[in-house]
Amino acid sequence: MTMDVAVLGAGMHPWGKWGRSFVEYGTAAARAALADAGVDWREVGSVVGADTVRGGYPGYVAGATFAKALGWQGARVASVYAACASGAQAIATARAQILAGLADAVLVVGADAAPKGFFRPAGGDRPDDPDWLRFRVLGASNPAYFGLYARRRMAVHGDTPEDFALVKVKNAAMGALNPYARYRKRVTAEEVAASAVVADPLRLLDICATSDGGAALVLSSMEFAHRRGVTRPVRIRAVSTVTPRFPNTVLDLPDIATDSAVAVGAPDETFRASIARAAYEEAGAGPGDLSLAEVYDLSTALELQWYEDLGLCGEGEGAKLLREGATAPGGRIPVNASGGLASFGEAVPAQAIAQVCELTWQLRGTAGDRQITGARVGISANQGLFGHGSSVIAVR
């Protein structure tokens, strides 16, 4: 039995700050995906919603919330929360249902109405919650961690603020071509350098914003796709949803210390590297097979780290890969052809789904002015709080 599932439809609501309910964004994205798939809502056998914990009670049961908004029709439903990896875990849930024969067509939806400014934990005292502790004890906001990642790369690999700025320049140029992106303006390295310092050495234009937005996919069995006359759909070949291994010796959100490796030796690979490896193993592919990648660029420095964690280059060679133009359109392995979070901002439950939307359009050859010529295999990489790693490999 094939382990592939077909991507019949992809849809998005433009990202920005719209001041409306996340349900509205997700419903619009869902309708767009259904229309793209040519699938009637009543044909959908299951709805999997990626949760937003800031949307009140309906945010915790996003699957049912979107099913109700689209009109009750009896579909099975599931809701998934994995912080920034929620969308990929929703895709994994949908894929498992299809491969188990529980549904022929599944709608996956994620949407968010993000707060203004940077994220913070929900209210209340929770001394056993590391996310609450790092704010209360250390005052360590997300940008503080991004700054630490950047400083580590500078100390260990010799990266410079100028290298980080080039990531923003590349991604902004692609975001300018994406009608769904929030920021559609090219920037120069000089403009990045002139923007305000947020968490040294990172400046405002090095760090992604928070956004409203939504994304959706219609997934189906290959048999369902063929019955609909879709003989060569984009296919999801692998979804990895892995957790770290003890001891974790690289500081990561939301922890405030690393594990000790005195008694137990560190794993052979880091958490982020294990995310991609699991996807490659499942897909029977490797970095050399990729046409493009969509990665989780919370900061410009973090994108460089993903180059290495995906195996696109050796350790410490991310900045060199960037400077050579390998990760730009026309390069060996374009990264974030969508414009990335640099151009979209974070709409947490939607972003991993949005990455697969971009892979779908690229592999179909319908990405317009940002099209990567000859795209055949794409990978996404995403990471959520509390040890949620995710990666999706799509092929055509």
Short mmCIF file of N, CA and C in Angstrom, two decimals, residues 223-360:
data_model
loop_
_atom_site.label_atom_id
_atom_site.label_comp_id
_atom_site.label_asym_id
_atom_site.label_seq_id
_atom_site.Cartn_x
_atom_site.Cartn_y
_atom_site.Cartn_z
N GLU A 223 -6.32 7.00 -4.43
CA GLU A 223 -7.46 6.45 -5.17
C GLU A 223 -8.54 7.51 -5.39
N PHE A 224 -8.82 8.30 -4.36
CA PHE A 224 -9.81 9.37 -4.48
C PHE A 224 -9.35 10.38 -5.53
N ALA A 225 -8.08 10.74 -5.50
CA ALA A 225 -7.56 11.70 -6.48
C ALA A 225 -7.70 11.17 -7.90
N HIS A 226 -7.37 9.89 -8.10
CA HIS A 226 -7.47 9.32 -9.44
C HIS A 226 -8.92 9.24 -9.90
N ARG A 227 -9.84 8.95 -8.99
CA ARG A 227 -11.26 8.93 -9.36
C ARG A 227 -11.73 10.30 -9.81
N ARG A 228 -11.09 11.35 -9.26
CA ARG A 228 -11.46 12.71 -9.65
C ARG A 228 -10.72 13.18 -10.88
N GLY A 229 -9.93 12.30 -11.49
CA GLY A 229 -9.22 12.65 -12.71
C GLY A 229 -7.90 13.34 -12.48
N VAL A 230 -7.43 13.37 -11.22
CA VAL A 230 -6.13 13.98 -10.91
C VAL A 230 -5.10 12.86 -10.95
N THR A 231 -4.42 12.74 -12.07
CA THR A 231 -3.53 11.61 -12.27
C THR A 231 -2.13 11.83 -11.71
N ARG A 232 -1.75 13.10 -11.54
CA ARG A 232 -0.38 13.38 -11.09
C ARG A 232 -0.40 14.50 -10.04
N PRO A 233 -1.00 14.22 -8.90
CA PRO A 233 -1.08 15.27 -7.87
C PRO A 233 0.24 15.45 -7.14
N VAL A 234 0.39 16.58 -6.48
CA VAL A 234 1.43 16.72 -5.47
C VAL A 234 1.12 15.71 -4.37
N ARG A 235 2.16 15.06 -3.85
CA ARG A 235 1.95 14.03 -2.84
C ARG A 235 2.78 14.33 -1.60
N ILE A 236 2.21 14.07 -0.46
CA ILE A 236 2.98 14.11 0.79
C ILE A 236 3.56 12.74 1.02
N ARG A 237 4.89 12.70 1.06
CA ARG A 237 5.58 11.41 1.17
C ARG A 237 6.08 11.13 2.57
N ALA A 238 6.27 12.17 3.38
CA ALA A 238 6.76 11.95 4.74
C ALA A 238 6.31 13.11 5.62
N VAL A 239 6.00 12.78 6.87
CA VAL A 239 5.74 13.78 7.90
C VAL A 239 6.45 13.31 9.16
N SER A 240 7.43 14.06 9.61
CA SER A 240 8.09 13.70 10.87
C SER A 240 7.58 14.63 11.96
N THR A 241 7.30 14.07 13.12
CA THR A 241 6.87 14.86 14.29
C THR A 241 7.64 14.30 15.48
N VAL A 242 8.88 14.74 15.65
CA VAL A 242 9.79 14.12 16.61
C VAL A 242 9.98 15.00 17.84
N THR A 243 10.51 14.40 18.89
CA THR A 243 10.84 15.10 20.13
C THR A 243 12.35 15.04 20.36
N PRO A 244 12.88 15.89 21.25
CA PRO A 244 14.32 15.86 21.51
C PRO A 244 14.75 14.56 22.19
N ARG A 245 16.06 14.35 22.24
CA ARG A 245 16.65 13.25 23.00
C ARG A 245 17.41 13.84 24.18
N PHE A 246 17.38 13.11 25.30
CA PHE A 246 18.15 13.51 26.48
C PHE A 246 19.59 13.02 26.34
N PRO A 247 20.57 13.82 26.71
CA PRO A 247 20.46 15.20 27.16
C PRO A 247 20.43 16.19 26.00
N ASN A 248 19.65 17.23 26.16
CA ASN A 248 19.56 18.28 25.15
C ASN A 248 20.59 19.36 25.53
N THR A 249 21.66 19.45 24.77
CA THR A 249 22.79 20.30 25.14
C THR A 249 22.81 21.65 24.42
N VAL A 250 21.76 21.93 23.64
CA VAL A 250 21.63 23.24 22.99
C VAL A 250 20.41 23.93 23.57
N LEU A 251 20.59 25.10 24.14
CA LEU A 251 19.50 25.83 24.78
C LEU A 251 18.42 26.15 23.77
N ASP A 252 17.18 25.88 24.13
CA ASP A 252 16.08 26.07 23.20
C ASP A 252 14.85 26.56 23.94
N LEU A 253 13.97 27.27 23.22
CA LEU A 253 12.71 27.71 23.81
C LEU A 253 11.91 26.52 24.30
N PRO A 254 11.28 26.62 25.49
CA PRO A 254 11.28 27.73 26.43
C PRO A 254 12.23 27.49 27.61
N ASP A 255 13.17 26.56 27.48
CA ASP A 255 14.01 26.17 28.62
C ASP A 255 14.94 27.30 29.05
N ILE A 256 15.35 27.24 30.30
CA ILE A 256 16.26 28.25 30.82
C ILE A 256 17.62 27.65 31.17
N ALA A 257 17.82 26.37 30.85
CA ALA A 257 19.12 25.72 31.03
C ALA A 257 19.16 24.48 30.14
N THR A 258 20.36 24.04 29.82
CA THR A 258 20.52 22.80 29.07
C THR A 258 20.61 21.62 30.04
N ASP A 259 20.47 20.41 29.50
CA ASP A 259 20.69 19.20 30.31
C ASP A 259 22.19 18.97 30.48
N SER A 260 22.56 18.36 31.58
CA SER A 260 23.96 17.99 31.80
C SER A 260 24.31 16.75 31.01
N ALA A 261 25.49 16.76 30.39
CA ALA A 261 25.98 15.60 29.65
C ALA A 261 27.13 14.92 30.39
N VAL A 262 27.24 15.15 31.71
CA VAL A 262 28.32 14.55 32.49
C VAL A 262 28.14 13.04 32.62
N ALA A 263 26.93 12.61 32.99
CA ALA A 263 26.68 11.19 33.22
C ALA A 263 26.23 10.47 31.97
N VAL A 264 25.53 11.19 31.09
CA VAL A 264 25.02 10.60 29.85
C VAL A 264 25.54 11.44 28.69
N GLY A 265 26.19 10.80 27.74
CA GLY A 265 26.75 11.53 26.61
C GLY A 265 25.68 12.16 25.74
N ALA A 266 26.03 13.27 25.11
CA ALA A 266 25.09 13.97 24.23
C ALA A 266 24.76 13.11 23.02
N PRO A 267 23.57 13.23 22.46
CA PRO A 267 23.21 12.49 21.25
C PRO A 267 24.14 12.85 20.08
N ASP A 268 24.14 12.01 19.07
CA ASP A 268 24.98 12.25 17.90
C ASP A 268 24.51 13.43 17.08
N GLU A 269 23.25 13.82 17.24
CA GLU A 269 22.71 14.92 16.47
C GLU A 269 21.84 15.79 17.36
N THR A 270 21.66 17.04 16.97
CA THR A 270 20.81 17.95 17.72
C THR A 270 19.34 17.66 17.43
N PHE A 271 18.49 18.26 18.23
CA PHE A 271 17.05 18.08 18.04
C PHE A 271 16.63 18.48 16.64
N ARG A 272 17.03 19.68 16.21
CA ARG A 272 16.58 20.15 14.90
C ARG A 272 17.11 19.26 13.77
N ALA A 273 18.33 18.79 13.88
CA ALA A 273 18.85 17.88 12.85
C ALA A 273 18.05 16.58 12.80
N SER A 274 17.55 16.12 13.95
CA SER A 274 16.79 14.87 13.98
C SER A 274 15.44 15.02 13.29
N ILE A 275 14.91 16.24 13.26
CA ILE A 275 13.62 16.48 12.60
C ILE A 275 13.72 16.14 11.12
N ALA A 276 14.74 16.69 10.47
CA ALA A 276 14.92 16.44 9.04
C ALA A 276 15.30 15.00 8.77
N ARG A 277 16.19 14.43 9.60
CA ARG A 277 16.63 13.06 9.36
C ARG A 277 15.45 12.09 9.35
N ALA A 278 14.52 12.28 10.30
CA ALA A 278 13.36 11.39 10.36
C ALA A 278 12.51 11.50 9.09
N ALA A 279 12.37 12.72 8.57
CA ALA A 279 11.60 12.91 7.34
C ALA A 279 12.32 12.28 6.14
N TYR A 280 13.63 12.48 6.05
CA TYR A 280 14.38 11.89 4.94
C TYR A 280 14.28 10.37 4.97
N GLU A 281 14.40 9.78 6.15
CA GLU A 281 14.35 8.33 6.25
C GLU A 281 13.00 7.79 5.81
N GLU A 282 11.94 8.47 6.22
CA GLU A 282 10.61 8.00 5.84
C GLU A 282 10.37 8.15 4.35
N ALA A 283 10.89 9.23 3.77
CA ALA A 283 10.65 9.49 2.34
C ALA A 283 11.61 8.72 1.44
N GLY A 284 12.68 8.14 2.01
CA GLY A 284 13.69 7.51 1.18
C GLY A 284 14.41 8.53 0.33
N ALA A 285 14.67 9.70 0.89
CA ALA A 285 15.29 10.81 0.16
C ALA A 285 16.39 11.40 1.02
N GLY A 286 17.07 12.39 0.46
CA GLY A 286 18.11 13.08 1.19
C GLY A 286 18.22 14.51 0.72
N PRO A 287 19.09 15.29 1.33
CA PRO A 287 19.22 16.69 0.96
C PRO A 287 19.51 16.91 -0.52
N GLY A 288 20.24 15.99 -1.14
CA GLY A 288 20.58 16.13 -2.55
C GLY A 288 19.40 15.98 -3.48
N ASP A 289 18.28 15.46 -2.98
CA ASP A 289 17.09 15.28 -3.82
C ASP A 289 16.19 16.52 -3.83
N LEU A 290 16.46 17.47 -2.95
CA LEU A 290 15.54 18.59 -2.77
C LEU A 290 15.63 19.62 -3.90
N SER A 291 14.47 20.17 -4.22
CA SER A 291 14.39 21.31 -5.14
C SER A 291 14.27 22.62 -4.39
N LEU A 292 13.67 22.58 -3.22
CA LEU A 292 13.47 23.79 -2.42
C LEU A 292 13.12 23.41 -0.99
N ALA A 293 13.21 24.39 -0.09
CA ALA A 293 12.89 24.18 1.32
C ALA A 293 12.16 25.40 1.85
N GLU A 294 11.19 25.15 2.73
CA GLU A 294 10.52 26.20 3.48
C GLU A 294 10.85 25.98 4.95
N VAL A 295 11.54 26.92 5.57
CA VAL A 295 12.00 26.73 6.94
C VAL A 295 11.47 27.83 7.85
N TYR A 296 11.55 27.54 9.12
CA TYR A 296 10.96 28.32 10.21
C TYR A 296 11.93 29.43 10.62
N ASP A 297 11.86 30.56 9.93
CA ASP A 297 12.82 31.64 10.13
C ASP A 297 12.29 32.67 11.14
N LEU A 298 12.19 32.24 12.40
CA LEU A 298 11.81 33.19 13.44
C LEU A 298 12.77 34.38 13.47
N SER A 299 14.03 34.12 13.13
CA SER A 299 15.02 35.18 12.99
C SER A 299 15.90 34.84 11.81
N THR A 300 16.62 35.83 11.32
CA THR A 300 17.52 35.60 10.20
C THR A 300 18.60 34.59 10.57
N ALA A 301 19.12 34.68 11.78
CA ALA A 301 20.17 33.75 12.21
C ALA A 301 19.65 32.32 12.26
N LEU A 302 18.39 32.14 12.66
CA LEU A 302 17.84 30.79 12.76
C LEU A 302 17.70 30.16 11.38
N GLU A 303 17.42 30.95 10.35
CA GLU A 303 17.37 30.37 9.01
C GLU A 303 18.72 29.75 8.64
N LEU A 304 19.81 30.44 8.96
CA LEU A 304 21.13 29.88 8.66
C LEU A 304 21.34 28.55 9.38
N GLN A 305 20.83 28.45 10.61
CA GLN A 305 20.96 27.20 11.36
C GLN A 305 20.20 26.06 10.68
N TRP A 306 19.04 26.37 10.12
CA TRP A 306 18.25 25.34 9.44
C TRP A 306 19.00 24.80 8.21
N TYR A 307 19.78 25.64 7.52
CA TYR A 307 20.53 25.14 6.37
C TYR A 307 21.38 23.94 6.79
N GLU A 308 22.00 24.08 7.93
CA GLU A 308 22.89 23.02 8.43
C GLU A 308 22.08 21.84 8.96
N ASP A 309 21.00 22.14 9.68
CA ASP A 309 20.19 21.07 10.27
C ASP A 309 19.48 20.24 9.20
N LEU A 310 19.18 20.83 8.05
CA LEU A 310 18.57 20.09 6.94
C LEU A 310 19.61 19.36 6.10
N GLY A 311 20.87 19.56 6.40
CA GLY A 311 21.92 18.90 5.64
C GLY A 311 22.20 19.55 4.31
N LEU A 312 21.80 20.81 4.14
CA LEU A 312 22.07 21.51 2.88
C LEU A 312 23.54 21.89 2.76
N CYS A 313 24.22 21.91 3.89
CA CYS A 313 25.65 22.21 3.94
C CYS A 313 26.20 21.64 5.24
N GLY A 314 27.50 21.74 5.42
CA GLY A 314 28.11 21.24 6.64
C GLY A 314 27.92 22.19 7.81
N GLU A 315 28.26 21.72 8.99
CA GLU A 315 28.14 22.54 10.19
C GLU A 315 29.02 23.79 10.06
N GLY A 316 28.41 24.93 10.36
CA GLY A 316 29.13 26.19 10.30
C GLY A 316 29.24 26.80 8.91
N GLU A 317 28.62 26.15 7.91
CA GLU A 317 28.75 26.61 6.54
C GLU A 317 27.51 27.33 6.03
N GLY A 318 26.54 27.60 6.92
CA GLY A 318 25.30 28.21 6.48
C GLY A 318 25.49 29.57 5.84
N ALA A 319 26.28 30.43 6.48
CA ALA A 319 26.50 31.77 5.94
C ALA A 319 27.21 31.71 4.60
N LYS A 320 28.15 30.79 4.45
CA LYS A 320 28.85 30.63 3.17
C LYS A 320 27.87 30.22 2.08
N LEU A 321 26.95 29.29 2.39
CA LEU A 321 25.94 28.85 1.44
C LEU A 321 25.08 30.04 0.99
N LEU A 322 24.71 30.86 1.95
CA LEU A 322 23.90 32.04 1.65
C LEU A 322 24.66 33.01 0.75
N ARG A 323 25.90 33.31 1.12
CA ARG A 323 26.68 34.29 0.36
C ARG A 323 26.95 33.82 -1.07
N GLU A 324 27.01 32.51 -1.27
CA GLU A 324 27.21 31.97 -2.62
C GLU A 324 25.96 32.06 -3.48
N GLY A 325 24.82 32.41 -2.86
CA GLY A 325 23.57 32.50 -3.61
C GLY A 325 22.86 31.18 -3.78
N ALA A 326 23.32 30.13 -3.09
CA ALA A 326 22.73 28.79 -3.27
C ALA A 326 21.30 28.73 -2.78
N THR A 327 20.93 29.56 -1.80
CA THR A 327 19.58 29.49 -1.21
C THR A 327 18.63 30.53 -1.79
N ALA A 328 19.07 31.25 -2.80
CA ALA A 328 18.23 32.23 -3.48
C ALA A 328 17.61 31.60 -4.72
N PRO A 329 16.54 32.17 -5.28
CA PRO A 329 16.00 31.65 -6.53
C PRO A 329 17.08 31.56 -7.60
N GLY A 330 17.13 30.45 -8.30
CA GLY A 330 18.18 30.21 -9.27
C GLY A 330 19.39 29.51 -8.69
N GLY A 331 19.45 29.42 -7.35
CA GLY A 331 20.54 28.74 -6.69
C GLY A 331 20.30 27.25 -6.59
N ARG A 332 21.25 26.56 -5.99
CA ARG A 332 21.17 25.09 -5.90
C ARG A 332 19.98 24.63 -5.10
N ILE A 333 19.63 25.31 -4.00
CA ILE A 333 18.54 24.88 -3.14
C ILE A 333 17.85 26.13 -2.57
N PRO A 334 16.92 26.71 -3.31
CA PRO A 334 16.23 27.91 -2.80
C PRO A 334 15.51 27.62 -1.48
N VAL A 335 15.63 28.55 -0.54
CA VAL A 335 15.00 28.42 0.77
C VAL A 335 14.07 29.60 0.99
N ASN A 336 12.85 29.29 1.42
CA ASN A 336 11.81 30.29 1.71
C ASN A 336 11.47 31.12 0.49
N ALA A 337 11.12 30.41 -0.59
CA ALA A 337 10.64 31.09 -1.79
C ALA A 337 9.34 31.84 -1.53
N SER A 338 8.62 31.46 -0.49
CA SER A 338 7.39 32.16 -0.11
C SER A 338 7.67 33.55 0.45
N GLY A 339 8.88 33.77 0.93
CA GLY A 339 9.21 34.95 1.70
C GLY A 339 9.41 34.64 3.17
N GLY A 340 8.97 33.44 3.59
CA GLY A 340 9.18 32.99 4.97
C GLY A 340 8.44 33.83 5.99
N LEU A 341 8.68 33.50 7.26
CA LEU A 341 8.08 34.28 8.34
C LEU A 341 8.57 35.72 8.32
N ALA A 342 9.71 35.97 7.71
CA ALA A 342 10.19 37.34 7.57
C ALA A 342 9.17 38.20 6.84
N SER A 343 8.46 37.59 5.89
CA SER A 343 7.47 38.32 5.09
C SER A 343 6.04 38.12 5.58
N PHE A 344 5.80 37.01 6.30
CA PHE A 344 4.45 36.71 6.75
C PHE A 344 4.22 37.12 8.21
N GLY A 345 5.20 36.90 9.08
CA GLY A 345 4.95 36.96 10.51
C GLY A 345 4.35 35.66 10.98
N GLU A 346 4.22 35.53 12.30
CA GLU A 346 3.71 34.29 12.88
C GLU A 346 2.20 34.33 13.09
N ALA A 347 1.51 33.42 12.43
CA ALA A 347 0.13 33.07 12.75
C ALA A 347 0.22 31.59 13.14
N VAL A 348 0.45 31.33 14.40
CA VAL A 348 1.05 30.07 14.88
C VAL A 348 0.40 28.80 14.32
N PRO A 349 -0.90 28.57 14.44
CA PRO A 349 -1.44 27.29 13.97
C PRO A 349 -1.42 27.15 12.45
N ALA A 350 -1.25 28.27 11.75
CA ALA A 350 -1.33 28.25 10.28
C ALA A 350 0.01 28.07 9.60
N GLN A 351 1.12 28.39 10.29
CA GLN A 351 2.36 28.57 9.55
C GLN A 351 2.93 27.28 8.97
N ALA A 352 2.84 26.15 9.66
CA ALA A 352 3.35 24.92 9.07
C ALA A 352 2.47 24.45 7.91
N ILE A 353 1.17 24.77 7.96
CA ILE A 353 0.28 24.47 6.83
C ILE A 353 0.62 25.37 5.66
N ALA A 354 0.88 26.65 5.95
CA ALA A 354 1.24 27.60 4.90
C ALA A 354 2.50 27.15 4.17
N GLN A 355 3.45 26.58 4.90
CA GLN A 355 4.67 26.08 4.26
C GLN A 355 4.33 25.01 3.22
N VAL A 356 3.40 24.12 3.54
CA VAL A 356 3.04 23.06 2.61
C VAL A 356 2.20 23.62 1.46
N CYS A 357 1.43 24.66 1.71
CA CYS A 357 0.75 25.35 0.60
C CYS A 357 1.78 25.83 -0.42
N GLU A 358 2.85 26.47 0.08
CA GLU A 358 3.89 26.98 -0.83
C GLU A 358 4.57 25.83 -1.57
N LEU A 359 4.89 24.74 -0.88
CA LEU A 359 5.48 23.59 -1.56
C LEU A 359 4.55 23.08 -2.64
N THR A 360 3.26 23.05 -2.36
CA THR A 360 2.28 22.57 -3.33
C THR A 360 2.27 23.43 -4.58
#
